[in-house]
Coordinates of C-alpha atoms and ligand atoms in Angstrom, one line a residue:
M1 CA 28.5 -19.0 -58.4
I2 CA 27.2 -18.0 -61.9
K3 CA 28.6 -14.5 -62.5
F4 CA 26.4 -12.1 -64.3
L5 CA 29.3 -11.5 -66.8
D6 CA 32.8 -12.9 -66.7
L7 CA 34.9 -10.3 -68.6
H8 CA 38.2 -12.0 -67.8
K9 CA 37.0 -15.2 -69.3
I10 CA 35.6 -13.3 -72.4
N11 CA 39.0 -11.6 -73.0
E12 CA 41.2 -14.5 -72.1
R13 CA 40.3 -16.1 -75.4
F14 CA 42.2 -13.3 -77.1
H15 CA 45.2 -12.9 -74.8
P16 CA 47.8 -14.3 -77.3
E17 CA 46.6 -12.1 -80.1
F18 CA 46.4 -9.1 -77.7
Q19 CA 50.0 -9.7 -76.7
L20 CA 51.1 -9.7 -80.4
K21 CA 49.2 -6.4 -81.0
F22 CA 50.7 -4.9 -77.9
Q23 CA 54.2 -5.7 -79.1
E24 CA 53.4 -4.2 -82.5
F25 CA 52.2 -1.1 -80.6
L26 CA 55.4 -0.9 -78.6
D27 CA 57.5 -1.3 -81.7
S28 CA 55.6 1.4 -83.6
G29 CA 56.1 4.2 -81.1
Y30 CA 52.9 5.8 -82.3
Y31 CA 50.4 6.4 -79.6
I32 CA 47.5 8.7 -80.8
L33 CA 45.4 8.3 -83.9
G34 CA 47.8 6.0 -85.6
Q35 CA 47.5 3.1 -88.0
G36 CA 45.6 1.1 -85.4
V37 CA 42.7 3.5 -85.2
Q38 CA 42.6 4.0 -88.9
T39 CA 42.6 0.3 -89.6
F40 CA 39.9 -0.4 -87.0
E41 CA 37.7 2.5 -88.4
E42 CA 37.9 0.9 -91.9
E43 CA 37.1 -2.5 -90.6
F44 CA 34.2 -1.3 -88.4
A45 CA 32.7 0.7 -91.3
K46 CA 32.9 -2.3 -93.5
F47 CA 31.4 -4.5 -90.8
C48 CA 28.4 -2.1 -90.4
G49 CA 28.1 -1.5 -94.1
T50 CA 28.6 2.2 -93.8
T51 CA 31.0 4.5 -95.7
F52 CA 32.5 6.0 -92.6
A53 CA 33.4 5.0 -89.0
I54 CA 35.1 7.5 -86.7
G55 CA 36.7 6.2 -83.5
V56 CA 36.0 8.4 -80.4
G57 CA 36.6 8.2 -76.7
N58 CA 33.4 6.5 -75.5
G59 CA 29.7 5.9 -76.3
L60 CA 28.5 9.0 -74.6
D61 CA 30.8 11.1 -76.7
A62 CA 29.8 9.2 -79.9
I63 CA 26.1 10.3 -79.4
T64 CA 27.1 13.9 -78.3
L65 CA 29.5 14.3 -81.3
I66 CA 26.8 13.3 -83.8
L67 CA 24.4 15.9 -82.3
K68 CA 27.1 18.6 -82.0
G69 CA 28.1 17.7 -85.6
Y70 CA 24.6 18.4 -86.8
V71 CA 24.5 21.6 -84.8
A72 CA 27.9 22.7 -86.4
L73 CA 26.4 21.9 -89.8
G74 CA 23.3 24.0 -89.1
K75 CA 20.9 20.9 -89.3
L76 CA 20.1 21.2 -85.6
Q77 CA 19.7 24.3 -83.4
E78 CA 19.8 24.9 -79.7
Q79 CA 16.6 23.8 -77.9
D80 CA 15.5 21.6 -80.8
E81 CA 13.7 18.6 -79.5
V82 CA 15.1 15.1 -79.7
L83 CA 12.8 12.1 -79.0
V84 CA 14.3 9.5 -76.9
P85 CA 13.0 6.3 -75.2
A86 CA 12.4 7.0 -71.5
N87 CA 13.8 3.6 -70.4
T88 CA 17.2 4.0 -72.0
Y89 CA 20.5 4.2 -70.2
I90 CA 21.0 7.8 -69.0
A91 CA 23.9 8.4 -71.5
S92 CA 21.4 8.8 -74.3
V93 CA 19.7 11.7 -72.4
L94 CA 23.0 13.3 -71.2
A95 CA 24.3 13.5 -74.8
I96 CA 21.2 15.4 -75.9
L97 CA 21.6 17.8 -73.0
Q98 CA 25.3 18.2 -73.7
A99 CA 24.6 19.2 -77.3
G100 CA 22.3 21.9 -76.1
L101 CA 19.2 20.1 -77.2
K102 CA 16.0 19.1 -75.5
P103 CA 15.2 15.5 -74.7
V104 CA 11.5 14.5 -75.1
F105 CA 10.8 11.2 -73.3
V106 CA 8.9 8.6 -75.2
E107 CA 7.4 5.5 -73.6
P108 CA 8.7 2.1 -74.6
D109 CA 6.7 -0.9 -75.7
L110 CA 6.2 -3.2 -72.8
E111 CA 6.9 -6.4 -74.8
T112 CA 10.1 -5.4 -76.7
Y113 CA 11.3 -2.6 -74.3
N114 CA 12.1 -0.5 -77.4
I115 CA 10.6 2.9 -78.2
S116 CA 6.8 2.8 -78.8
V117 CA 6.1 4.2 -82.2
S118 CA 2.5 5.2 -81.3
D119 CA 3.8 7.3 -78.3
L120 CA 6.6 8.6 -80.6
E121 CA 4.0 10.0 -83.0
Q122 CA 2.1 11.6 -80.2
K123 CA 5.2 13.4 -78.8
I124 CA 6.1 15.1 -82.1
S125 CA 5.9 18.9 -82.0
S126 CA 6.9 21.7 -84.3
K127 CA 10.3 21.8 -82.5
T128 CA 11.0 18.0 -83.0
K129 CA 14.0 17.6 -85.2
A130 CA 15.5 14.1 -84.4
I131 CA 14.8 10.7 -83.0
L132 CA 17.5 9.0 -80.9
A133 CA 16.5 5.4 -81.6
V134 CA 18.1 3.2 -78.9
H135 CA 18.4 -0.5 -79.7
L136 CA 17.9 -1.4 -76.1
Y137 CA 19.3 -4.7 -74.7
G138 CA 20.6 -5.5 -78.2
Q139 CA 17.3 -5.6 -80.1
L140 CA 16.8 -3.3 -83.0
A141 CA 14.1 -0.7 -82.7
E142 CA 11.2 -0.8 -85.2
I143 CA 13.1 1.0 -87.9
D144 CA 10.6 0.8 -90.7
A145 CA 7.9 2.5 -88.6
I146 CA 10.4 5.0 -87.2
Q147 CA 11.6 5.8 -90.7
N148 CA 8.0 6.5 -91.9
C149 CA 7.4 8.8 -89.0
A150 CA 10.8 10.5 -89.6
N151 CA 10.0 11.0 -93.3
Q152 CA 6.6 12.5 -92.7
N153 CA 8.0 14.9 -90.2
N154 CA 11.4 15.6 -91.7
L155 CA 13.3 14.2 -88.7
L156 CA 16.9 12.9 -88.4
I157 CA 17.2 9.3 -87.2
I158 CA 20.2 8.8 -84.9
E159 CA 20.9 5.3 -83.6
D160 CA 22.2 4.6 -80.1
A161 CA 23.7 1.3 -81.1
A162 CA 25.8 1.0 -77.9
Q163 CA 24.1 -2.4 -77.1
A164 CA 23.6 -3.7 -80.6
H165 CA 26.9 -4.3 -82.4
G166 CA 26.2 -6.7 -85.2
A167 CA 22.4 -6.8 -85.0
V168 CA 20.9 -7.4 -88.5
Y169 CA 17.7 -5.9 -89.7
H170 CA 15.2 -8.0 -91.7
D171 CA 16.4 -6.3 -94.9
G172 CA 20.0 -7.2 -94.2
R173 CA 21.2 -3.8 -93.0
K174 CA 23.1 -3.8 -89.8
A175 CA 22.9 -1.7 -86.6
G176 CA 24.9 1.5 -87.5
N177 CA 23.5 1.7 -91.0
L178 CA 19.8 2.1 -90.2
G179 CA 19.6 5.9 -89.8
H180 CA 21.5 9.1 -90.6
A181 CA 24.2 8.3 -88.1
A182 CA 24.9 5.8 -85.3
A183 CA 26.8 5.8 -82.0
F184 CA 28.6 2.8 -80.6
S185 CA 30.2 2.2 -77.2
F186 CA 33.1 -0.2 -76.7
Y187 CA 32.8 -0.2 -72.9
P188 CA 34.3 -3.5 -71.7
S189 CA 30.9 -5.2 -71.0
K190 CA 29.3 -4.4 -74.5
N191 CA 29.0 -7.1 -77.1
L192 CA 32.1 -5.6 -78.8
G193 CA 34.1 -4.4 -75.7
A194 CA 37.5 -2.9 -75.5
L195 CA 39.9 -3.3 -72.5
G196 CA 39.0 0.3 -71.5
D197 CA 36.9 3.0 -72.9
G198 CA 36.1 3.5 -76.6
G199 CA 33.4 4.4 -79.0
A200 CA 32.6 5.1 -82.6
V201 CA 30.3 6.9 -84.9
T202 CA 29.1 5.3 -88.2
T203 CA 27.5 7.2 -91.0
N204 CA 27.2 7.4 -94.8
N205 CA 27.2 11.2 -94.7
E206 CA 30.6 12.5 -95.7
E207 CA 30.0 16.1 -94.4
L208 CA 29.0 14.8 -91.0
A209 CA 31.9 12.3 -90.9
N210 CA 34.4 15.1 -91.6
T211 CA 32.8 17.4 -89.0
I212 CA 33.0 14.7 -86.3
K213 CA 36.6 13.9 -87.2
K214 CA 37.4 17.5 -86.6
L215 CA 35.3 17.8 -83.4
R216 CA 36.9 14.8 -81.7
N217 CA 40.3 16.4 -82.1
Y218 CA 39.9 20.0 -80.9
G219 CA 38.0 21.0 -84.0
T220 CA 41.2 20.7 -86.0
T221 CA 41.4 20.6 -89.7
S222 CA 45.2 20.4 -89.9
K223 CA 47.8 20.7 -87.1
Y224 CA 47.1 23.9 -85.0
V225 CA 44.3 25.0 -87.3
N226 CA 41.1 25.1 -85.3
E227 CA 37.9 25.5 -87.3
L228 CA 35.3 24.3 -84.7
V229 CA 35.0 24.4 -80.9
G230 CA 35.9 20.7 -80.6
C231 CA 36.9 18.5 -77.7
N232 CA 39.4 15.7 -77.1
S233 CA 37.6 12.4 -77.7
R234 CA 39.8 10.1 -79.7
L235 CA 39.7 6.4 -79.8
D236 CA 42.8 5.2 -78.1
E237 CA 45.4 3.4 -80.3
I238 CA 45.8 0.4 -78.0
Q239 CA 42.0 -0.1 -77.7
A240 CA 41.7 0.1 -81.5
L241 CA 44.2 -2.7 -81.9
F242 CA 42.4 -4.8 -79.4
L243 CA 39.1 -4.1 -81.0
S244 CA 40.3 -5.2 -84.4
V245 CA 41.2 -8.6 -82.8
K246 CA 37.8 -8.9 -81.2
L247 CA 35.7 -7.7 -84.2
N248 CA 36.7 -11.0 -86.0
R249 CA 34.8 -12.9 -83.3
L250 CA 31.8 -10.7 -82.8
E251 CA 29.3 -12.5 -85.1
A252 CA 30.2 -15.9 -83.6
D253 CA 29.8 -14.5 -80.1
N254 CA 26.4 -13.0 -81.0
D255 CA 25.4 -16.4 -82.3
V256 CA 26.2 -18.0 -79.0
R257 CA 24.2 -15.3 -77.2
R258 CA 21.2 -16.0 -79.4
K259 CA 21.5 -19.7 -78.7
I260 CA 21.5 -19.2 -75.0
A261 CA 18.5 -16.8 -75.3
N262 CA 16.6 -19.4 -77.3
R263 CA 17.3 -22.0 -74.6
Y264 CA 15.9 -19.6 -72.0
L265 CA 12.9 -18.8 -74.1
A266 CA 12.1 -22.4 -74.8
N267 CA 12.7 -23.8 -71.4
I268 CA 11.9 -21.2 -68.7
K269 CA 8.3 -22.0 -67.9
N270 CA 7.1 -20.1 -64.9
N271 CA 4.1 -17.8 -65.0
K272 CA 5.8 -15.6 -62.4
I273 CA 8.5 -14.8 -64.9
I274 CA 7.6 -12.8 -68.1
L275 CA 10.0 -13.5 -70.9
P276 CA 11.1 -10.9 -73.5
L277 CA 9.4 -10.9 -76.9
Y278 CA 11.8 -12.2 -79.5
T279 CA 11.1 -12.8 -83.2
G280 CA 13.9 -15.3 -83.7
L281 CA 15.8 -13.1 -86.1
A282 CA 19.3 -11.8 -86.0
S283 CA 17.8 -8.4 -85.2
H284 CA 18.6 -9.2 -81.6
V285 CA 22.2 -9.7 -80.3
F286 CA 21.1 -10.2 -76.6
H287 CA 23.4 -7.8 -75.0
L288 CA 21.1 -8.4 -72.1
F289 CA 18.4 -11.0 -71.4
V290 CA 15.7 -9.1 -69.5
V291 CA 12.7 -10.7 -67.8
R292 CA 10.0 -9.1 -65.7
V293 CA 9.0 -10.3 -62.3
A294 CA 6.3 -8.7 -60.1
Q295 CA 8.2 -9.4 -56.8
R296 CA 11.5 -8.3 -58.2
D297 CA 13.5 -8.0 -54.9
H298 CA 12.1 -11.4 -53.7
F299 CA 13.1 -13.0 -57.0
M300 CA 16.6 -11.5 -56.9
S301 CA 17.3 -12.7 -53.4
Y302 CA 16.1 -16.2 -54.5
T303 CA 18.5 -16.3 -57.4
K304 CA 21.3 -15.0 -55.2
K305 CA 20.6 -17.7 -52.7
H306 CA 21.0 -20.2 -55.6
L307 CA 24.3 -18.5 -56.5
I308 CA 23.1 -16.8 -59.7
E309 CA 24.0 -13.2 -60.0
T310 CA 21.3 -11.0 -61.6
L311 CA 21.3 -7.2 -62.2
N312 CA 18.8 -4.5 -63.1
H313 CA 19.1 -2.5 -66.3
Y314 CA 18.2 0.0 -64.9
P315 CA 16.8 0.4 -61.4
V316 CA 15.9 4.1 -61.8
P317 CA 14.8 5.7 -65.1
P318 CA 16.6 8.8 -66.3
H319 CA 13.6 11.1 -65.7
K320 CA 13.6 10.0 -62.0
Q321 CA 17.3 10.7 -61.4
E322 CA 18.3 13.6 -59.2
A323 CA 20.7 14.8 -62.0
L324 CA 17.6 15.4 -64.3
I325 CA 15.5 17.2 -61.7
D326 CA 13.8 19.3 -64.5
F327 CA 12.2 16.1 -65.7
N328 CA 11.3 14.5 -62.3
H329 CA 7.7 15.7 -62.7
L330 CA 7.1 13.7 -65.9
K331 CA 4.6 10.8 -65.7
L332 CA 5.7 7.8 -67.7
P333 CA 3.8 4.8 -66.3
I334 CA 5.1 2.1 -68.7
T335 CA 8.7 3.2 -68.2
E336 CA 8.2 3.1 -64.4
Q337 CA 6.5 -0.2 -64.5
I338 CA 9.4 -1.6 -66.5
H339 CA 12.0 -0.2 -64.1
N340 CA 10.2 -1.7 -61.1
T341 CA 10.0 -5.2 -62.5
I342 CA 12.9 -5.9 -64.8
V343 CA 15.7 -8.3 -64.0
S344 CA 18.7 -9.2 -66.3
L345 CA 19.8 -12.8 -66.3
P346 CA 23.4 -13.9 -67.0
I347 CA 24.1 -14.3 -70.7
S348 CA 27.5 -14.2 -72.5
P349 CA 29.5 -15.9 -75.2
V350 CA 31.5 -17.8 -72.6
M351 CA 28.7 -19.0 -70.4
E352 CA 28.9 -22.8 -69.8
S353 CA 26.1 -25.0 -71.1
H354 CA 25.5 -26.6 -67.8
D355 CA 25.2 -23.2 -66.1
V356 CA 22.4 -22.4 -68.6
D357 CA 20.6 -25.6 -67.6
Y358 CA 21.1 -25.0 -63.9
L359 CA 19.7 -21.4 -64.3
I360 CA 16.6 -22.8 -66.2
N361 CA 16.0 -25.3 -63.4
V362 CA 16.4 -22.8 -60.6
L363 CA 14.0 -20.4 -62.4
N364 CA 11.4 -23.0 -63.0
A365 CA 11.5 -24.0 -59.4
Y366 CA 10.8 -20.4 -58.3
Ligands
PLP401 C1 26.8 1.9 -72.7 C2 25.8 2.8 -73.2 C3 26.1 4.1 -73.6 C4 27.4 4.9 -73.2 O1 28.6 4.3 -73.5 P1 29.9 4.7 -72.7 O2 31.0 4.1 -73.6 O3 29.8 4.1 -71.4 O4 30.0 6.2 -72.7 C5 25.1 4.9 -74.3 N1 23.9 4.3 -74.5 C6 23.6 3.1 -74.2 C7 22.3 2.6 -74.5 C8 24.5 2.3 -73.5 O5 24.2 1.0 -73.2

């Protein structure tokens, strides 16, 4: 059986280092916002090329805290509109709602699955104040075009980089350093995954960074002094220690993902399977390798019969979910087409070479 993702195998490579870090943690007796979080924040900011990184509880909170931070700073106001790709994971949309803002769904590009800049331009109104640019499946959104659009309309650019740790833009800047602020998730299955929940915000804006540092910890400036209506969303100390270990390996792991993706792209030759568009640059870290197949259910039972586990990211778009009933009436045909046909193939830094070959053969025989 080729598992979709073998998290145990991914993390096993780090077990000896994790054990040392855990002993360090036990010895320190310091459990919340200690040296481990501070060190990881510094390392992650350096990795992304930003001045600041703030560790938070998870990816959803990272997005929410950026938006709430801008609200606290008076840069966003309740009911301001935030443009978001309609085919994203629901967390992007929930964060906008939780910050008291209004999501406006934008169609993706059918080839890259990332936000369509032409539809983006059409959806801008006088209330539009920000773009939540999601780097979906690990591929950077078209930042140059988004930036032009944002400049012309005075919009904030916030990256949802939850799937794109380490992706490099053509000008050398990394995910996390391509807008005004960026949100990361360290959910275990992400390219940089913790052994539990975790997230971070990166930014070069000192005012925003300070505000988010307060918001994540009850709005506190110093002990028992509450300046803002904050929440409790701190990156856990143990997770920060583990993440520091794994960060060292992230670029090598992303290289392996790209190598596997290139093998799929070069060798899967079946006109029933539409491969994703990939420019060949480091701007894609292949968090997921997503193909499109017209007879999706038939294809998935075929791969299952051949002991290959495939998944859908995601089977139902946010605007069709019961939780977002106010948006159920929206018509987003490209998004719906994508959701009806996409299939994610196994890809990971610990996938065996012979399994890649086997998968290619099975798919070519479909
Ligand atoms: C995983 C993910 C999130 C949410 O991260 P959590 O840590 O699970 O809260 C947000 N946006 C995208 C695109 C994601 O893939």
